[in-house]
Coordinates of C-alpha atoms and ligand atoms in Angstrom, one line a residue:
X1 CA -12.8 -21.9 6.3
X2 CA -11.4 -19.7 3.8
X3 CA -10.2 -16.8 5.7
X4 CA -8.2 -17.2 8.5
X5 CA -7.3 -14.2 11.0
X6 CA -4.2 -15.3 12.9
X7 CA -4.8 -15.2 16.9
X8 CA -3.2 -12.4 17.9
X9 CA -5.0 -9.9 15.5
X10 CA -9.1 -11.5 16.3
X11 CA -8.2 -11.0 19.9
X12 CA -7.2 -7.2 19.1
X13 CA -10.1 -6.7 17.0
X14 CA -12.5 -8.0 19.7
X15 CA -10.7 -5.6 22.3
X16 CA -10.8 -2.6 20.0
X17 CA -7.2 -2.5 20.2
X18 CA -5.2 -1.0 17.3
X19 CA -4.7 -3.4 13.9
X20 CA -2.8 -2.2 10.8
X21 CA -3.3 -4.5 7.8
X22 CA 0.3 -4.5 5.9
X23 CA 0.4 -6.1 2.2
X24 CA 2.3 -8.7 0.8
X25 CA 3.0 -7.7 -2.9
X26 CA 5.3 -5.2 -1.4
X27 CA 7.5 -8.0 -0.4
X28 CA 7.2 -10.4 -2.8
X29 CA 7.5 -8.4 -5.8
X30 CA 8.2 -4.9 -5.3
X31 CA 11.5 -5.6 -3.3
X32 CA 14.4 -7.9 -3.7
X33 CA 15.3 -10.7 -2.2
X34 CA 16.6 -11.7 0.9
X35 CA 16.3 -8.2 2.0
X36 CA 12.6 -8.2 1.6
X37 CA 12.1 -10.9 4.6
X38 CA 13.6 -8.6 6.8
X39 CA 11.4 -5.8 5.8
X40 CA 8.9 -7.9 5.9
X41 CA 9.5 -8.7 9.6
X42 CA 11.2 -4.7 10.3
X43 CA 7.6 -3.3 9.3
X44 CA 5.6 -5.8 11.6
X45 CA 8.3 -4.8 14.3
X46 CA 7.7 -0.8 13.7
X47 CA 3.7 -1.4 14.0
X48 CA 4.6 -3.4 17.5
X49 CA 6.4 -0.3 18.1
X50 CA 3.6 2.1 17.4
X51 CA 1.4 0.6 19.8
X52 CA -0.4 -1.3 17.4
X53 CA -0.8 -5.2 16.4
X54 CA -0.1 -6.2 12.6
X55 CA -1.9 -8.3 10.5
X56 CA 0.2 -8.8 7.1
X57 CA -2.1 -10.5 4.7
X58 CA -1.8 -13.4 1.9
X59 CA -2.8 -16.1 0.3
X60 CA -1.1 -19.0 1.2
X61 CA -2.6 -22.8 0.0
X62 CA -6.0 -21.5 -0.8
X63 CA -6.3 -19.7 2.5
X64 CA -6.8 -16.0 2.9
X65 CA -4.5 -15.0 6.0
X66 CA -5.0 -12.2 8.0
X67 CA -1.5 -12.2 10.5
X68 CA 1.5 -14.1 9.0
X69 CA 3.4 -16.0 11.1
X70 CA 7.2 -17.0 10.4
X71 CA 6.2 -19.9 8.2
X72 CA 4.0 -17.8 6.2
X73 CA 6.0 -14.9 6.0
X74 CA 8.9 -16.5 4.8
X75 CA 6.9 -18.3 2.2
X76 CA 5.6 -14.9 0.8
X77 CA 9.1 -13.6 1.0
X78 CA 11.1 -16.8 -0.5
X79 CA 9.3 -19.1 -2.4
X80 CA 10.0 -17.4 -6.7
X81 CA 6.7 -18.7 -7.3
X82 CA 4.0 -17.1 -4.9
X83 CA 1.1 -15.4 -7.2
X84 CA 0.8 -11.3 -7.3
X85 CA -3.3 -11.5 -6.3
X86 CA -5.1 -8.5 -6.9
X87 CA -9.0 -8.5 -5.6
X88 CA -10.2 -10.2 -8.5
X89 CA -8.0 -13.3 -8.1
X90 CA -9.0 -14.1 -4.4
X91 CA -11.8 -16.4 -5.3
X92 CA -9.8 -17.8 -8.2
X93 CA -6.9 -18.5 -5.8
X94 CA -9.3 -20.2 -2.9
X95 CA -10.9 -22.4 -4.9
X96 CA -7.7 -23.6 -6.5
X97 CA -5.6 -23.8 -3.4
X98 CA -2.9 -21.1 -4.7
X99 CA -0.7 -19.4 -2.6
X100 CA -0.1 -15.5 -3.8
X101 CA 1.3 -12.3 -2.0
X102 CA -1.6 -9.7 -2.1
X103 CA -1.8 -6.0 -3.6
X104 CA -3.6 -3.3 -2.3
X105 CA -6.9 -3.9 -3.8
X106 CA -6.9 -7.7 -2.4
X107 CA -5.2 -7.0 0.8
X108 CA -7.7 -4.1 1.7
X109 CA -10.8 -6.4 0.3
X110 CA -9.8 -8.4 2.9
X111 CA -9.0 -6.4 5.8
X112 CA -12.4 -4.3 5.4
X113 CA -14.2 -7.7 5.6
X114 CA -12.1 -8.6 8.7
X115 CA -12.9 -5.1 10.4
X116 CA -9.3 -3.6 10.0
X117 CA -9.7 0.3 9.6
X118 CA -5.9 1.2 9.0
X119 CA -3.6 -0.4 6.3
X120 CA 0.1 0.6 5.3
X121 CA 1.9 0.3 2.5
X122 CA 4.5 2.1 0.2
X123 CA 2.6 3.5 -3.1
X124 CA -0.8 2.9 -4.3
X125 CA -1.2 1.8 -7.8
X126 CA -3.0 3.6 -10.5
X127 CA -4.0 5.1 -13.7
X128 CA -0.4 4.4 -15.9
X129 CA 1.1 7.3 -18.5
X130 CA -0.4 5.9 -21.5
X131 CA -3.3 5.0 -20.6
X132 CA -5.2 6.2 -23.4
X133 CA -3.7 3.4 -25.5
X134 CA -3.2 0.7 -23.1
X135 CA -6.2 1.4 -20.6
X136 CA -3.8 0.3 -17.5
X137 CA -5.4 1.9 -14.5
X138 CA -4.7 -0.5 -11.3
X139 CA -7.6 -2.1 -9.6
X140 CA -6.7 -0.7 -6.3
X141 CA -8.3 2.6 -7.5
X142 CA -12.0 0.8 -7.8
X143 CA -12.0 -1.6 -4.6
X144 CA -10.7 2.3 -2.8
X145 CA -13.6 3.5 -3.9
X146 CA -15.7 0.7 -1.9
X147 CA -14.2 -0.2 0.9
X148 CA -13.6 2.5 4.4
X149 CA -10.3 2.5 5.2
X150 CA -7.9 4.0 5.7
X151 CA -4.4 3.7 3.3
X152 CA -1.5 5.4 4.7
X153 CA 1.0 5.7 1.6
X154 CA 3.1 8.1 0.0
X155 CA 1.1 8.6 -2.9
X156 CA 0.9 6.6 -6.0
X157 CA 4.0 5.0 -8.0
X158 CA 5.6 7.9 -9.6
X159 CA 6.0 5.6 -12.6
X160 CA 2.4 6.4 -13.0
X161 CA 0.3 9.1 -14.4
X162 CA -0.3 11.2 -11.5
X163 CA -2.5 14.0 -12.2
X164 CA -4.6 11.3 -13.5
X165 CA -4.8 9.2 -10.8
X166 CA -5.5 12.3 -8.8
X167 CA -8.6 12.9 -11.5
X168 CA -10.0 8.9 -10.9
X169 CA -9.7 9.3 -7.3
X170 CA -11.9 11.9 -7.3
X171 CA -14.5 10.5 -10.1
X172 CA -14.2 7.2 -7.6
X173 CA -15.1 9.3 -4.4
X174 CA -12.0 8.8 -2.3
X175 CA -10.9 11.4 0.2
X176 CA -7.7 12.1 -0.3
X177 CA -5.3 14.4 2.6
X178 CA -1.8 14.7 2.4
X179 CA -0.3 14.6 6.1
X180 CA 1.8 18.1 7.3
X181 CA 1.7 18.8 3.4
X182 CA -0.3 20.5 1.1
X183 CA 1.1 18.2 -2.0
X184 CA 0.7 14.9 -3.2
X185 CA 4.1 13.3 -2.2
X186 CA 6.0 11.7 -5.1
X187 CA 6.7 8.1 -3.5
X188 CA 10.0 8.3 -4.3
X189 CA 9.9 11.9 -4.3
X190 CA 9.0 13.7 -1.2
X191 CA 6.0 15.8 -3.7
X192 CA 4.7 14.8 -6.8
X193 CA 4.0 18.7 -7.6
X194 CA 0.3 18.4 -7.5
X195 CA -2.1 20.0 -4.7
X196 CA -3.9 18.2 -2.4
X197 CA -7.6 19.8 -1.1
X198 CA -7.2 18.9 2.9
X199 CA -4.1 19.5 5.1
X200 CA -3.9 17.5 8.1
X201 CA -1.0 17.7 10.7
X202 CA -1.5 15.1 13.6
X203 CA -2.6 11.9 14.3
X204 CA -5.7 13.1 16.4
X205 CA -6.9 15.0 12.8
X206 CA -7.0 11.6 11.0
X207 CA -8.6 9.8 13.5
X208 CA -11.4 12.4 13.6
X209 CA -11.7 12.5 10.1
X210 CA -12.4 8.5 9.9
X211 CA -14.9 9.3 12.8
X212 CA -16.9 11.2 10.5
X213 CA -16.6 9.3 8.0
X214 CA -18.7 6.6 10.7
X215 CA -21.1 9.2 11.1
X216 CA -21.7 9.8 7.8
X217 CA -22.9 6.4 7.0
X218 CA -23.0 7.5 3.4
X219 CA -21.5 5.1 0.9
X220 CA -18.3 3.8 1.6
X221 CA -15.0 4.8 0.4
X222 CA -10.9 5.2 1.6
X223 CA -9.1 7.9 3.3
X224 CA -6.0 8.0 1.7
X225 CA -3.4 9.7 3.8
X226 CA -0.4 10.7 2.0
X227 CA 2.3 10.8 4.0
X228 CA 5.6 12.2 1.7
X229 CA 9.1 10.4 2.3
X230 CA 11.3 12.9 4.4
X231 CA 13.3 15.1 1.8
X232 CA 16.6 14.5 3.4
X233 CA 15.4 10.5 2.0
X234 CA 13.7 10.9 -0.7
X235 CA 15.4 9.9 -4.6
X236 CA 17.5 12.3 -6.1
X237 CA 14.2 14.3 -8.5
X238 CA 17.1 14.4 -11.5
X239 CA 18.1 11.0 -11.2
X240 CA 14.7 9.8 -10.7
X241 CA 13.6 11.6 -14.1
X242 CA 16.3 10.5 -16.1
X243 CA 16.2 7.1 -15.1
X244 CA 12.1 6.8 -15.0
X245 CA 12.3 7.7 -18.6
X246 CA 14.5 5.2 -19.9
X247 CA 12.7 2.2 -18.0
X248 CA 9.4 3.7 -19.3
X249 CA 10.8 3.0 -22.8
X250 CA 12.9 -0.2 -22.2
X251 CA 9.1 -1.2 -20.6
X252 CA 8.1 -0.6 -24.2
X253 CA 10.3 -2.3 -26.0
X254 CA 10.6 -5.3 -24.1
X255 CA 6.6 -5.4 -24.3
X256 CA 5.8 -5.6 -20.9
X257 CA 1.9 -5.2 -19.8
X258 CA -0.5 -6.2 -17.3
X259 CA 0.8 -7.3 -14.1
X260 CA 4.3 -7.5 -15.2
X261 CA 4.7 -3.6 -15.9
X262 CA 5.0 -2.6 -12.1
X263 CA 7.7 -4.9 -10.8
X264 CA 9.7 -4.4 -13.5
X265 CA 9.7 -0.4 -14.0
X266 CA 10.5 -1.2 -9.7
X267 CA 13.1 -3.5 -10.0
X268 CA 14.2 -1.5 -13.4
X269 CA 14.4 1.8 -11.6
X270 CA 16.6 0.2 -8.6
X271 CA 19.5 -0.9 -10.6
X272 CA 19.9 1.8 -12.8
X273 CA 19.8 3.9 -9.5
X274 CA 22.8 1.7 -8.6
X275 CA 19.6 0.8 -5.1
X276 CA 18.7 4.7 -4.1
X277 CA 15.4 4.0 -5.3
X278 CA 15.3 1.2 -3.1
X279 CA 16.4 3.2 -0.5
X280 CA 13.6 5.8 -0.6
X281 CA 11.0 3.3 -1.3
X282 CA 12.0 1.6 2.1
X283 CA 12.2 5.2 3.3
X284 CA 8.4 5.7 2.6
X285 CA 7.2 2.9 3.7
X286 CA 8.5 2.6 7.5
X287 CA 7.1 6.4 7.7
X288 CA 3.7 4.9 6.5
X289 CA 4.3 2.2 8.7
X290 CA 5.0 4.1 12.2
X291 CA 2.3 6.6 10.7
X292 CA -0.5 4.4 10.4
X293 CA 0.2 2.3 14.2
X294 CA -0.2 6.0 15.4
X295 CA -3.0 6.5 13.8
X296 CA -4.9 3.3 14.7
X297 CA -3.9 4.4 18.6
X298 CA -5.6 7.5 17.6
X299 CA -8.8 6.4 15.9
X300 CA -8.9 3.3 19.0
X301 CA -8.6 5.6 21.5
X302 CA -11.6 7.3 20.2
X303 CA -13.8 4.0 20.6
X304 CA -16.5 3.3 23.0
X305 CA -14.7 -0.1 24.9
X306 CA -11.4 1.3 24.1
X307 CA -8.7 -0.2 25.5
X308 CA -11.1 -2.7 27.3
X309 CA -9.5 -6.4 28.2
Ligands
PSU1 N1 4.1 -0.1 -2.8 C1 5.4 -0.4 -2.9 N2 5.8 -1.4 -3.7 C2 4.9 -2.2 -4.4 C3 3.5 -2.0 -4.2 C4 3.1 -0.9 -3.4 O1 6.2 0.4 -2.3 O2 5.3 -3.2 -5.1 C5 2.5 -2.9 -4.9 C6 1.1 -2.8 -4.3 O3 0.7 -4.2 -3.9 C7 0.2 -2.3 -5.3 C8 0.8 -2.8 -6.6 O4 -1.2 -2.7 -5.1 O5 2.2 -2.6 -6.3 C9 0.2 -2.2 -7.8 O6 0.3 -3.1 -8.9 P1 -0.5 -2.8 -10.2 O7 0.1 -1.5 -10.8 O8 -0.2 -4.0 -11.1 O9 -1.9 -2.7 -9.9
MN2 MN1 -2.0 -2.8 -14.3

């Protein structure tokens, strides 16, 4: 079998129970190491803690894994040579037996196909600055625009093209809310300075949006929820513009495209902010975390055969 869906998380699906679907490029390239095994097991723990079962997902020997367990995890976490997969490399990666940490576009591929309506993460990907020369726009945009569920996240990478993202999410038919804001957040930045259409301030709001989304039954597509990092955690916006800009350049002139260009403006971005960036990025993400169990609760507790054992 080529997709495996650990124990724990088939038994919650079958009961209705609340699943979030966490990603695995997050830890193996978007954070350093060690610390990024103990995120990796600190975000599982706040979705236990939110009332809801996680299901982190990767590729590990040619297996698609929904629900890590230590092994696994630690694998993702550890191991310098585990694969960033986006969608497009699953099959690539199953038939050749590769193990890779997945982004958004592969880890929500495969949590729609396993029935998992809510997935966390720190930043969606998107349409880069520059695109009109490199034509870098993330694949996580296009597989959003296919799949229903929901992406709790604070936004897109602020190392990206924002406004333009926006504009692609909208061409690509994804509903976009921000949560107790009425702007995009920034990721590292609590607002990214753009407007969002729809306001939504609890839980209960989200889950009944995805409900209608059900009973719509029109062609499927995300509901991003973008959920800002608290002010009093976000990056300093000065330092992050100073420092942003010199990493977009030193991207530049080291030549660095394709897969490469996001880990490194990260990694660039968190040494020259001596770790605050890290700091807010971890920030963001356990609010998308505890977020998202919530929300699961919500949108399960809205089931026929909720809660059922
Ligand atoms: N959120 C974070 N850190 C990350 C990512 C998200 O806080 O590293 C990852 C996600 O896996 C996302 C990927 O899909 O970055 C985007 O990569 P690219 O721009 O190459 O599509
Ligand atoms: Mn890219």
């Amino acid at each position: 079998m080529s997709t495996q869906v650990s124990e724990e998380v088939r038994e919650a699906l079958h009961e209705s129970r609340p699943v979030v679907a966490l990603e695995s490029t997050l830890i193996a390239h978007g954070l350093p190491r060690p610390r990024n095994l103990a995120v990796a097991s600190e975000l599982e723990e706040a979705v236990r803690a939110g009332g809801a079962v996680p299901a982190t997902i990767a590729v590990i020997d040619g297996t698609a894994r929904i629900g890590l367990d230590g092994t696994a995890l630690n694998r993702i976490a550890e191991d310098p040579s585990v694969r960033k997969l986006g969608q497009r490399d699953l099959a690539p990666a199953l038939a050749t037996g590769a193990t890779g940490a997945t982004t958004v576009s592969a880890t929500a591929a495969l949590a729609d196909a396993a029935g998992i309506r809510v997935f966390a993460t720190g930043g969606l990907g998107g349409v880069h600055r520059e695109w009109s020369e490199t034509q870098d726009e993330s694949a996580d945009l296009r597989l959003l625009g296919r799949v229903g569920i929901a992406v709790v996240c604070a936004g897109v990478k602020s190392i990206l093209d924002v406004p333009a993202t926006l504009q692609r999410l909208e061409t690509l038919g994804v509903t976009v809310v921000g949560y107790g804001t009425a702007h995009f957040p920034g990721f590292y930045l609590s607002s990214s300075g753009e407007p969002v259409d729809w306001t939504l301030r609890s839980v209960e709001e989200v889950a009944a949006v995805m409900r209608a989304q059900d009973r719509l039954d029109g062609p499927r597509a995300a509901l991003i929820v973008a959920n800002p990092v608290p002010s009093d955690e976000q990056l300093d916006p000065a330092l992050h513009d100073r420092v942003l800009a010199r990493g977009l350049s030193a991207a530049k002139e080291k030549g660095i495209v394709g897969q490469a260009v996001t880990p490194f403006l990260l990694e660039y971005l968190m040494v020259h902010t001596e770790g605050a960036s890290l700091e807010a990025n971890l920030a963001a993400v356990r609010g998308n975390v505890r977020l998202a169990a919530h929300i699961a609760g919500a949108y399960a507790a809205g089931k026929p055969g909720a809660g059922a054992r």
